[in-house]
Short mmCIF file of C-alpha atoms in Angstrom, two decimals:
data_model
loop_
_atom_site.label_atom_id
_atom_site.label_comp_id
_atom_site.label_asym_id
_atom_site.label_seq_id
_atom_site.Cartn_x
_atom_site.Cartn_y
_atom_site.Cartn_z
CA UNK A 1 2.68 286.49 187.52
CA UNK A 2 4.12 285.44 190.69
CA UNK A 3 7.69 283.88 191.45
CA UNK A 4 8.29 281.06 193.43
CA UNK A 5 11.92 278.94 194.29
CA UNK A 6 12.56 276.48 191.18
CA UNK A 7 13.54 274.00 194.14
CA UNK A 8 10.10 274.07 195.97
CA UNK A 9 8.02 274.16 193.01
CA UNK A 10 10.45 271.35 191.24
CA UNK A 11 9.42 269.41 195.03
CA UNK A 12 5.78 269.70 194.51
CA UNK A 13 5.55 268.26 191.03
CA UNK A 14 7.28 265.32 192.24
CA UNK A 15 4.90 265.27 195.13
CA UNK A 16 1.67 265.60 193.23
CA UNK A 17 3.37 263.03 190.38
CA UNK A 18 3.76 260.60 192.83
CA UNK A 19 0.27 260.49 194.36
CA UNK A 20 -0.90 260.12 191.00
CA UNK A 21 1.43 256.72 190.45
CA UNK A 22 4.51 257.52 189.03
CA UNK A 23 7.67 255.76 190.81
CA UNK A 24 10.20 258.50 192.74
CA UNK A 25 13.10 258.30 190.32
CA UNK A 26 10.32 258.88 187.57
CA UNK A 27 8.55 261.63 189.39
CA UNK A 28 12.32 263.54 189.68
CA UNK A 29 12.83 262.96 186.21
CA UNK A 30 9.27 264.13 184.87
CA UNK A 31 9.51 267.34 187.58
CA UNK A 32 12.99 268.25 186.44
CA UNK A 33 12.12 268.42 183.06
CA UNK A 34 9.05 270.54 183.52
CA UNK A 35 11.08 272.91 185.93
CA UNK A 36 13.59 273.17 183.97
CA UNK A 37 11.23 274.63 180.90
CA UNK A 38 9.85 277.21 183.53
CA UNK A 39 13.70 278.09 184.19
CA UNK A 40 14.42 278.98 180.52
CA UNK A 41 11.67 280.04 179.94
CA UNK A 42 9.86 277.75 178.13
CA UNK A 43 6.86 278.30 180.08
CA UNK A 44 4.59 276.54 177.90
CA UNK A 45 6.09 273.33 178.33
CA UNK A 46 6.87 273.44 181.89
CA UNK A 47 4.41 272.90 184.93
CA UNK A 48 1.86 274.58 183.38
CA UNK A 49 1.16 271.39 181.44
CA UNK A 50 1.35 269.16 185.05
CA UNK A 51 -2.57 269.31 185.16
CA UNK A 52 -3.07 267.27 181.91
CA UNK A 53 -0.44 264.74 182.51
CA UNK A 54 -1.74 264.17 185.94
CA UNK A 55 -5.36 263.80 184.27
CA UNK A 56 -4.27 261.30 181.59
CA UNK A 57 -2.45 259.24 184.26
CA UNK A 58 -5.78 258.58 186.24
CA UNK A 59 -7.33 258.19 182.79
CA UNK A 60 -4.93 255.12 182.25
CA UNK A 61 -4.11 256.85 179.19
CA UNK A 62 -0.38 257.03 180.16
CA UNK A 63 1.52 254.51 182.11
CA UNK A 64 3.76 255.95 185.06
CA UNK A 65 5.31 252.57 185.24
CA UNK A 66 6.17 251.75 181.39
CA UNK A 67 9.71 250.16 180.81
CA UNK A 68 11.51 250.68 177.48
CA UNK A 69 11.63 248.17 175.19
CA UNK A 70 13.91 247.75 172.42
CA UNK A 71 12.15 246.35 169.62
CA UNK A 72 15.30 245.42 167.23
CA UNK A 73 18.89 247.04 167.46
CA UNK A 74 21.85 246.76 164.69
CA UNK A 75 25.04 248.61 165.63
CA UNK A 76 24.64 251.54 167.07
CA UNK A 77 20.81 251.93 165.68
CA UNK A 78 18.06 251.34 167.83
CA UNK A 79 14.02 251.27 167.21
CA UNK A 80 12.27 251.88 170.43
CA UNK A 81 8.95 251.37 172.28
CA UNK A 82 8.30 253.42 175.16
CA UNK A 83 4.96 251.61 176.20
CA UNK A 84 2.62 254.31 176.69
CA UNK A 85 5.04 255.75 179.42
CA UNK A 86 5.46 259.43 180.35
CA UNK A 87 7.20 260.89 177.38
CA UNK A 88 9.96 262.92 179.52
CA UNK A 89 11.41 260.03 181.49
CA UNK A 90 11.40 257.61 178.57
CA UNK A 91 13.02 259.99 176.04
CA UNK A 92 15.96 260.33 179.34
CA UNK A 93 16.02 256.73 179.34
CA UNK A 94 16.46 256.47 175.70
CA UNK A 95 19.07 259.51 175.75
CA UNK A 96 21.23 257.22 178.57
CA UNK A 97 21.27 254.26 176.27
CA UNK A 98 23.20 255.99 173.54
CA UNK A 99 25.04 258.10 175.28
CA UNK A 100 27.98 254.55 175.67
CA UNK A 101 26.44 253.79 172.17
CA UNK A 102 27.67 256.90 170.92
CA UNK A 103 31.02 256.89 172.19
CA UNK A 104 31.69 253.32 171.10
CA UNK A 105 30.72 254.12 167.51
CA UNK A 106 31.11 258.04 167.20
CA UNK A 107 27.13 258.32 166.24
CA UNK A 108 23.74 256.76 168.12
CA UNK A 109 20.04 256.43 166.71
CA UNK A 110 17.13 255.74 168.29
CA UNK A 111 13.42 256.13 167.00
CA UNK A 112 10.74 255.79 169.70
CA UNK A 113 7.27 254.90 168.95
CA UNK A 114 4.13 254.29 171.65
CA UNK A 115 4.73 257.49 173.35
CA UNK A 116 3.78 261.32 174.95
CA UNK A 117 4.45 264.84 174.41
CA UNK A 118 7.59 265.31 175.97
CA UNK A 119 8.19 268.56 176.87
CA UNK A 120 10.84 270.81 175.45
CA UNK A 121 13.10 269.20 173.00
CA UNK A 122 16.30 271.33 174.09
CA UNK A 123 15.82 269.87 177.77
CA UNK A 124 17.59 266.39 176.00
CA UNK A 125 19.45 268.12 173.52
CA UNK A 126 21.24 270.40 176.62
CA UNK A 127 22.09 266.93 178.73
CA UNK A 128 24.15 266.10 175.55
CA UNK A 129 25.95 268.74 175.06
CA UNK A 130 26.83 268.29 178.65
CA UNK A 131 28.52 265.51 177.79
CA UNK A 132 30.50 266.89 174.87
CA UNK A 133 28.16 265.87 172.32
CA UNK A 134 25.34 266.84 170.28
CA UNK A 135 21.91 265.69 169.81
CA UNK A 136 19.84 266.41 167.08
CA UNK A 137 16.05 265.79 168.24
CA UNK A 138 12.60 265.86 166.98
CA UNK A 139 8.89 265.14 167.74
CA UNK A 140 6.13 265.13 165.75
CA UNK A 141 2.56 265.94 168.00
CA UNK A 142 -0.71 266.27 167.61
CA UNK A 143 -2.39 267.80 164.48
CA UNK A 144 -2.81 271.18 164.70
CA UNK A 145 -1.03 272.40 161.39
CA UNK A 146 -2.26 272.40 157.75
CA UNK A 147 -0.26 271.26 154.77
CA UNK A 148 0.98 274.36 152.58
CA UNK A 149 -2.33 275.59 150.72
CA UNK A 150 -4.80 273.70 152.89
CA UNK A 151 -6.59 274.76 155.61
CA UNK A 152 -7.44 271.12 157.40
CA UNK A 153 -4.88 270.17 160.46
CA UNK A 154 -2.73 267.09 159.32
CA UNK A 155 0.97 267.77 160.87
CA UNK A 156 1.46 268.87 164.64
CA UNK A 157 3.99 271.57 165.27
CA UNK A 158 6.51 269.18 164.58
CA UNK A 159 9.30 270.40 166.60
CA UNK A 160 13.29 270.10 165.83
CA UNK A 161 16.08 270.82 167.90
CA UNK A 162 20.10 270.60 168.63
CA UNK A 163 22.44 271.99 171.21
CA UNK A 164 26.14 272.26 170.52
CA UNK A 165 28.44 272.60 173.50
CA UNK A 166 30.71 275.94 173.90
CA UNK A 167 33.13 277.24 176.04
CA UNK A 168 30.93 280.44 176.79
CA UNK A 169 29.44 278.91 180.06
CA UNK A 170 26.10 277.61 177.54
CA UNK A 171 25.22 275.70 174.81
CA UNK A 172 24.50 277.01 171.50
CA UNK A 173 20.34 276.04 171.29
CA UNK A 174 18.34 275.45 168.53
CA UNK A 175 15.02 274.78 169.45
CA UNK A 176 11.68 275.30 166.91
CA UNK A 177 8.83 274.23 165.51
CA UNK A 178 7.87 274.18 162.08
CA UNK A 179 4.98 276.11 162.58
CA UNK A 180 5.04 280.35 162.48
CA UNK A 181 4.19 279.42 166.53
CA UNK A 182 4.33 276.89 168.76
CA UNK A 183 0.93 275.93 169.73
CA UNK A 184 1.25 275.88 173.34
CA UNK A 185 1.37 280.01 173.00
CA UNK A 186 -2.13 279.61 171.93
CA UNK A 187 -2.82 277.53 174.48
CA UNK A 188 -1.44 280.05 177.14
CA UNK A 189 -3.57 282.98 175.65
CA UNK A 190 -6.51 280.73 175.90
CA UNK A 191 -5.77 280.54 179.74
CA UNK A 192 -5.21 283.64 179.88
CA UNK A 193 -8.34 285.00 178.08
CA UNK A 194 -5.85 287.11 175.30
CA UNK A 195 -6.65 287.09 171.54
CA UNK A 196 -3.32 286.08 169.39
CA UNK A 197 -1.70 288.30 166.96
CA UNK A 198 -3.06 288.36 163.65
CA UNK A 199 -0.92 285.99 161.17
CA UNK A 200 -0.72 282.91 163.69
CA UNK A 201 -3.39 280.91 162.77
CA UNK A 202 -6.62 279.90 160.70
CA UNK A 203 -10.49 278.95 161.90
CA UNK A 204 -11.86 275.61 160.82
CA UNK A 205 -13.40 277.63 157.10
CA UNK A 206 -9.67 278.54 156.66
CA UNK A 207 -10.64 282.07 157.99
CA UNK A 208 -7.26 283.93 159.76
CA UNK A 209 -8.52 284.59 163.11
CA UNK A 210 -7.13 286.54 166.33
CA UNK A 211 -9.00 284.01 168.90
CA UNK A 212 -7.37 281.48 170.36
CA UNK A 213 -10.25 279.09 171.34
CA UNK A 214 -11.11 279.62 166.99
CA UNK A 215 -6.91 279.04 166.77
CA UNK A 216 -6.93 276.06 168.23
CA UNK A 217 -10.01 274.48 166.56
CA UNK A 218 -8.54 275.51 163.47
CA UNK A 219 -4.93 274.95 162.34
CA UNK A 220 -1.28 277.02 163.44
CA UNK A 221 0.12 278.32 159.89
CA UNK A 222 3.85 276.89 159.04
CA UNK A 223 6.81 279.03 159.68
CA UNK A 224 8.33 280.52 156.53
CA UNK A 225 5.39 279.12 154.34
CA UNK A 226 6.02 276.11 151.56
CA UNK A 227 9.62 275.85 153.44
CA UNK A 228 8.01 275.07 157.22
CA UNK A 229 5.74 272.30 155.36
CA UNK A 230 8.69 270.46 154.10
CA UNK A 231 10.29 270.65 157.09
CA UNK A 232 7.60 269.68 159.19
CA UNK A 233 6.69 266.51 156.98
CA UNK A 234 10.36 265.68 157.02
CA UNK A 235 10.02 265.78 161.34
CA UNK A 236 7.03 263.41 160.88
CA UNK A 237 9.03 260.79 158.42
CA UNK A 238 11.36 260.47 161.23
CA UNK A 239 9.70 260.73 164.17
CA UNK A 240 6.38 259.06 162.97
CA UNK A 241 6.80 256.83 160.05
CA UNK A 242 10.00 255.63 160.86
CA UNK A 243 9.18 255.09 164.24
CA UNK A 244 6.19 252.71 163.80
CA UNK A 245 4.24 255.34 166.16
CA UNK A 246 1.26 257.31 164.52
CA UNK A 247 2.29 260.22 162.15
CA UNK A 248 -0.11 263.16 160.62
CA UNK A 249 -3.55 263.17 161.50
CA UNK A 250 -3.29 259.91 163.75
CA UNK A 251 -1.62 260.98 166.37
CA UNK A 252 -3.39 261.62 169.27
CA UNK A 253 -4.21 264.93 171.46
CA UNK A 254 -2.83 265.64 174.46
CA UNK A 255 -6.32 267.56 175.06
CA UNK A 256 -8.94 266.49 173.16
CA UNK A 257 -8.72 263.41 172.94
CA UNK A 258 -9.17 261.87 176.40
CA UNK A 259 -10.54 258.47 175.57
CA UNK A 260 -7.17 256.92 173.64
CA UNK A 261 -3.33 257.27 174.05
CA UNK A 262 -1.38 259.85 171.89
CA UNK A 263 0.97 257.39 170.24
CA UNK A 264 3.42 260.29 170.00
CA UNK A 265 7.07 259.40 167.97
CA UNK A 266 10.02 260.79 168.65
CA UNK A 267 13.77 260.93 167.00
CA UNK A 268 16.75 261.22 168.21
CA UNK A 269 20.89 261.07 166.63
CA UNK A 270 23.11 261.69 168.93
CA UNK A 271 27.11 262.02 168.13
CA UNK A 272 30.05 262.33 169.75
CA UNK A 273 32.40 265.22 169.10
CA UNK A 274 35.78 263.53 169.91
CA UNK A 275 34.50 261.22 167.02
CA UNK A 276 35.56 263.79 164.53
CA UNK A 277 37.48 265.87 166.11
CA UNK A 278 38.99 267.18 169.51
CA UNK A 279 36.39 268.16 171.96
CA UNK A 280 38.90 271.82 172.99
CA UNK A 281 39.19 272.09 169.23
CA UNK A 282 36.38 271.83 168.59
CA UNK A 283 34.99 274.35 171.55
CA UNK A 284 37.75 276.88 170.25
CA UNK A 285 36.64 276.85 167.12
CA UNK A 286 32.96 277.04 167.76
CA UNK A 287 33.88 280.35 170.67
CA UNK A 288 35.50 281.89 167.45
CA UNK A 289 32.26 281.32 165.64
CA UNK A 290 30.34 283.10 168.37
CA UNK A 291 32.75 286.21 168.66
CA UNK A 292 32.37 286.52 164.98
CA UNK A 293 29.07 286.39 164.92
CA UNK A 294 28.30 288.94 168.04
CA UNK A 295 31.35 291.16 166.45
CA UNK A 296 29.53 291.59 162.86
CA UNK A 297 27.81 294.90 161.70
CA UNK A 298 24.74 295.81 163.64
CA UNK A 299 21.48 297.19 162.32
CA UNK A 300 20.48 300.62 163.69
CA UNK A 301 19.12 300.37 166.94
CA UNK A 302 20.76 296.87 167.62
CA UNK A 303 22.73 296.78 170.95
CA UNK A 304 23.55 293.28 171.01
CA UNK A 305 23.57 289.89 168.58
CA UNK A 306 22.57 287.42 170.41
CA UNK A 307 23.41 283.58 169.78
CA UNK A 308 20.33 280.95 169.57
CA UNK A 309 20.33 280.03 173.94
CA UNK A 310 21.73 282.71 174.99
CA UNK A 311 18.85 284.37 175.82
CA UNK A 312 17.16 281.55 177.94
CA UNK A 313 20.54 280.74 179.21
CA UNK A 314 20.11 284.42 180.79
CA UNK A 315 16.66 283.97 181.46
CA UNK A 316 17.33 280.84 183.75
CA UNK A 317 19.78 282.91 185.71
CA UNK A 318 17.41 285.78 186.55
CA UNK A 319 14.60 282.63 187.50
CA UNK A 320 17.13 280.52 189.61
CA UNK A 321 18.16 284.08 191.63
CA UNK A 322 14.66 285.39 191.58
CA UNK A 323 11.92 282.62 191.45
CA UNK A 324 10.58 281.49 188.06
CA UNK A 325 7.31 283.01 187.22
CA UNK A 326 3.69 281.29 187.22
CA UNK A 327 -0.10 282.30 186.12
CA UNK A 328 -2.80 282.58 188.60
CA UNK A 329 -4.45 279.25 186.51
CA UNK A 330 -1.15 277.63 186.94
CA UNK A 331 -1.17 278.29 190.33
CA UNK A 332 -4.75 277.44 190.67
CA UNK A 333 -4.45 273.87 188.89
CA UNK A 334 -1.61 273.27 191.77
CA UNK A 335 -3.85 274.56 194.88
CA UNK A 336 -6.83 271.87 193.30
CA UNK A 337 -4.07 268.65 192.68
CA UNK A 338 -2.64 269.64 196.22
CA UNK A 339 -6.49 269.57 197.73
CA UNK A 340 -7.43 266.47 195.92
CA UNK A 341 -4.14 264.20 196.82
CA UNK A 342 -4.32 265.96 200.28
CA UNK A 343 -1.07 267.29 199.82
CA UNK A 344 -0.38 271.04 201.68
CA UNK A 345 0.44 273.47 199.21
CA UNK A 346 3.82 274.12 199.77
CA UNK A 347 4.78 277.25 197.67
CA UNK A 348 5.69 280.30 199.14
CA UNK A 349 6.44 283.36 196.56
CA UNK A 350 9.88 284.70 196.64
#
């Protein structure tokens, strides 16, 4: 792996983006996103994934251009369309339409239908909690998961996440998807030539399997077994049924399937601390949490408890002081999108 400057590669994206069609203030919000996954390390949803957005653009399978539109709205609800846009800046957009709706009535919900993967959930729910509130957010995604006690992909990972704001200098993050893994680890091993560990995932018989080109042709198993089922059919109810977008076996890959859109949904309730209670309240009160927490009985050979973020919150300060990290094929997919827009590859390792 090699480490370049968040701020040259976060440049670059919004370089290459913009060749390919997408408007500047789009291209900023698409790269930032994408960086910012690289900072926490999230690498599988950062820049890694640039290639196949750029490819589905010139495909006219996304639109760099899509408006939201707002298909009905009562109170402080909202059902949404992002037309086919890139899912990153139309999930912002949606995000900066309830953030006044959420203040005005305390709580803000928007489903979003006609739309992309969208990165890393905790990139939206970390802007709230910026703002002194809290977003709880989820996605479903292409099938790649089986029902409990099947073996044939119906659900997609079917991420959920939140973010709750502290006074520790980061957010409390819950980010996961209701599969044992999230699939784009398979993808990475499949870049990077690796087998998985055994448990992940199933062949297309039903077959466990340690191969990640097998993985992916066959379906992820669900985190915590019967439980990870529920809870990713729940993530699809919201984000895909109640949405209007496709749900289950509809929805559309990112990968394979380069002849339609993805029609990914997405869903997102956002509230507003002061709502219900003090915002320094409630920060006290959720500090004390964390002290308790990191002050309880350790198992042998534990140093440290950590607290869901903290550990990417520390991982984004080594990356922003020492470059974040990137694969040779990362790096490669750059060097070809810089040749073919005839843009000079401007990254220089740290």
């Amino acid at each position: 792996m090699r480490r370049f400057p968040p701020k040259d590669v976060k440049e670059l994206v919004v370089t290459i983006a913009q060749a390919a069609g997408v408007p500047e203030k789009e291209a900023g919000i698409f790269s930032d996103s994408l960086v910012d996954a690289d900072i926490h390390g999230s690498s599988t949803h950062g820049v890694s994934r640039l290639n196949i957005y750029i490819r589905r653009i010139q495909k006219g399978l996304i639109d760099p251009r899509a408006e939201i539109t707002v298909d009905r709205m009562r109170g402080a609800a909202m059902a949404v369309d992002a037309g086919n846009g890139l899912g990153q800046v139309q999930a912002y957009r949606v995000l900066k339409m309830l953030l006044p709706m959420a203040r005005a009535a305390g709580i803000a919900v928007a489903t979003i239908r006609n739309s992309q993967h969208f990165g890393a959930l905790s990139y939206y729910c970390n802007k709230a909690a910026q703002e002194d509130m809290i977003l709880f957010a989820a996605t479903n995604a292409e099938p790649s998961m089986a029902p409990q006690g099947g073996y044939q992909a119906y659900f997609g990972t079917n991420p959920l996440a939140v973010s709750f704001p502290t006074g520790k200098g980061y957010p409390i993050k819950i980010d996961l998807s209701t599969s044992l893994v999230a699939r784009g680890n398979i993808i990475a091993a499949r870049k990077r030539g690796e087998d998985i560990p055994p448990g992940w995932a199933l062949d297309v018989e039903g077959n466990p399997t340690t191969d990640a080109e097998k993985a992916l042709m066959g379906t992820v198993l669900t985190m915590a077994g019967h439980k990870g089922y529920a809870l990713a059919l729940m993530v699809d109810a919201f984000s895909g049924v109640l949405s209007g977008s496709a749900f289950g076996s509809s929805v559309g890959s990112m990968y394979k399937d380069m002849d339609r859109k993805q029609d990914v949904g997405h869903f997102f309730c956002l509230m507003d601390i002061d709502a219900l209670m003090d915002v320094a309240v409630f920060k006290k009160r959720i500090d004390r949490m964390i002290d308790e927490i990191k002050a309880s009985k350790k198992r042998q050979g534990v140093e440290e408890i950590l607290i869901p973020g903290e550990r990417s919150f520390r991982k984004a300060r080594e990356n922003r002081e020492k470059g974040i990290p990137l694969g040779e094929e990362t790096i490669k997919e750059f060097r070809d999108l810089c040749e073919e827009f005839m843009i000079p590859f401007a990254l220089r390792d740290i």
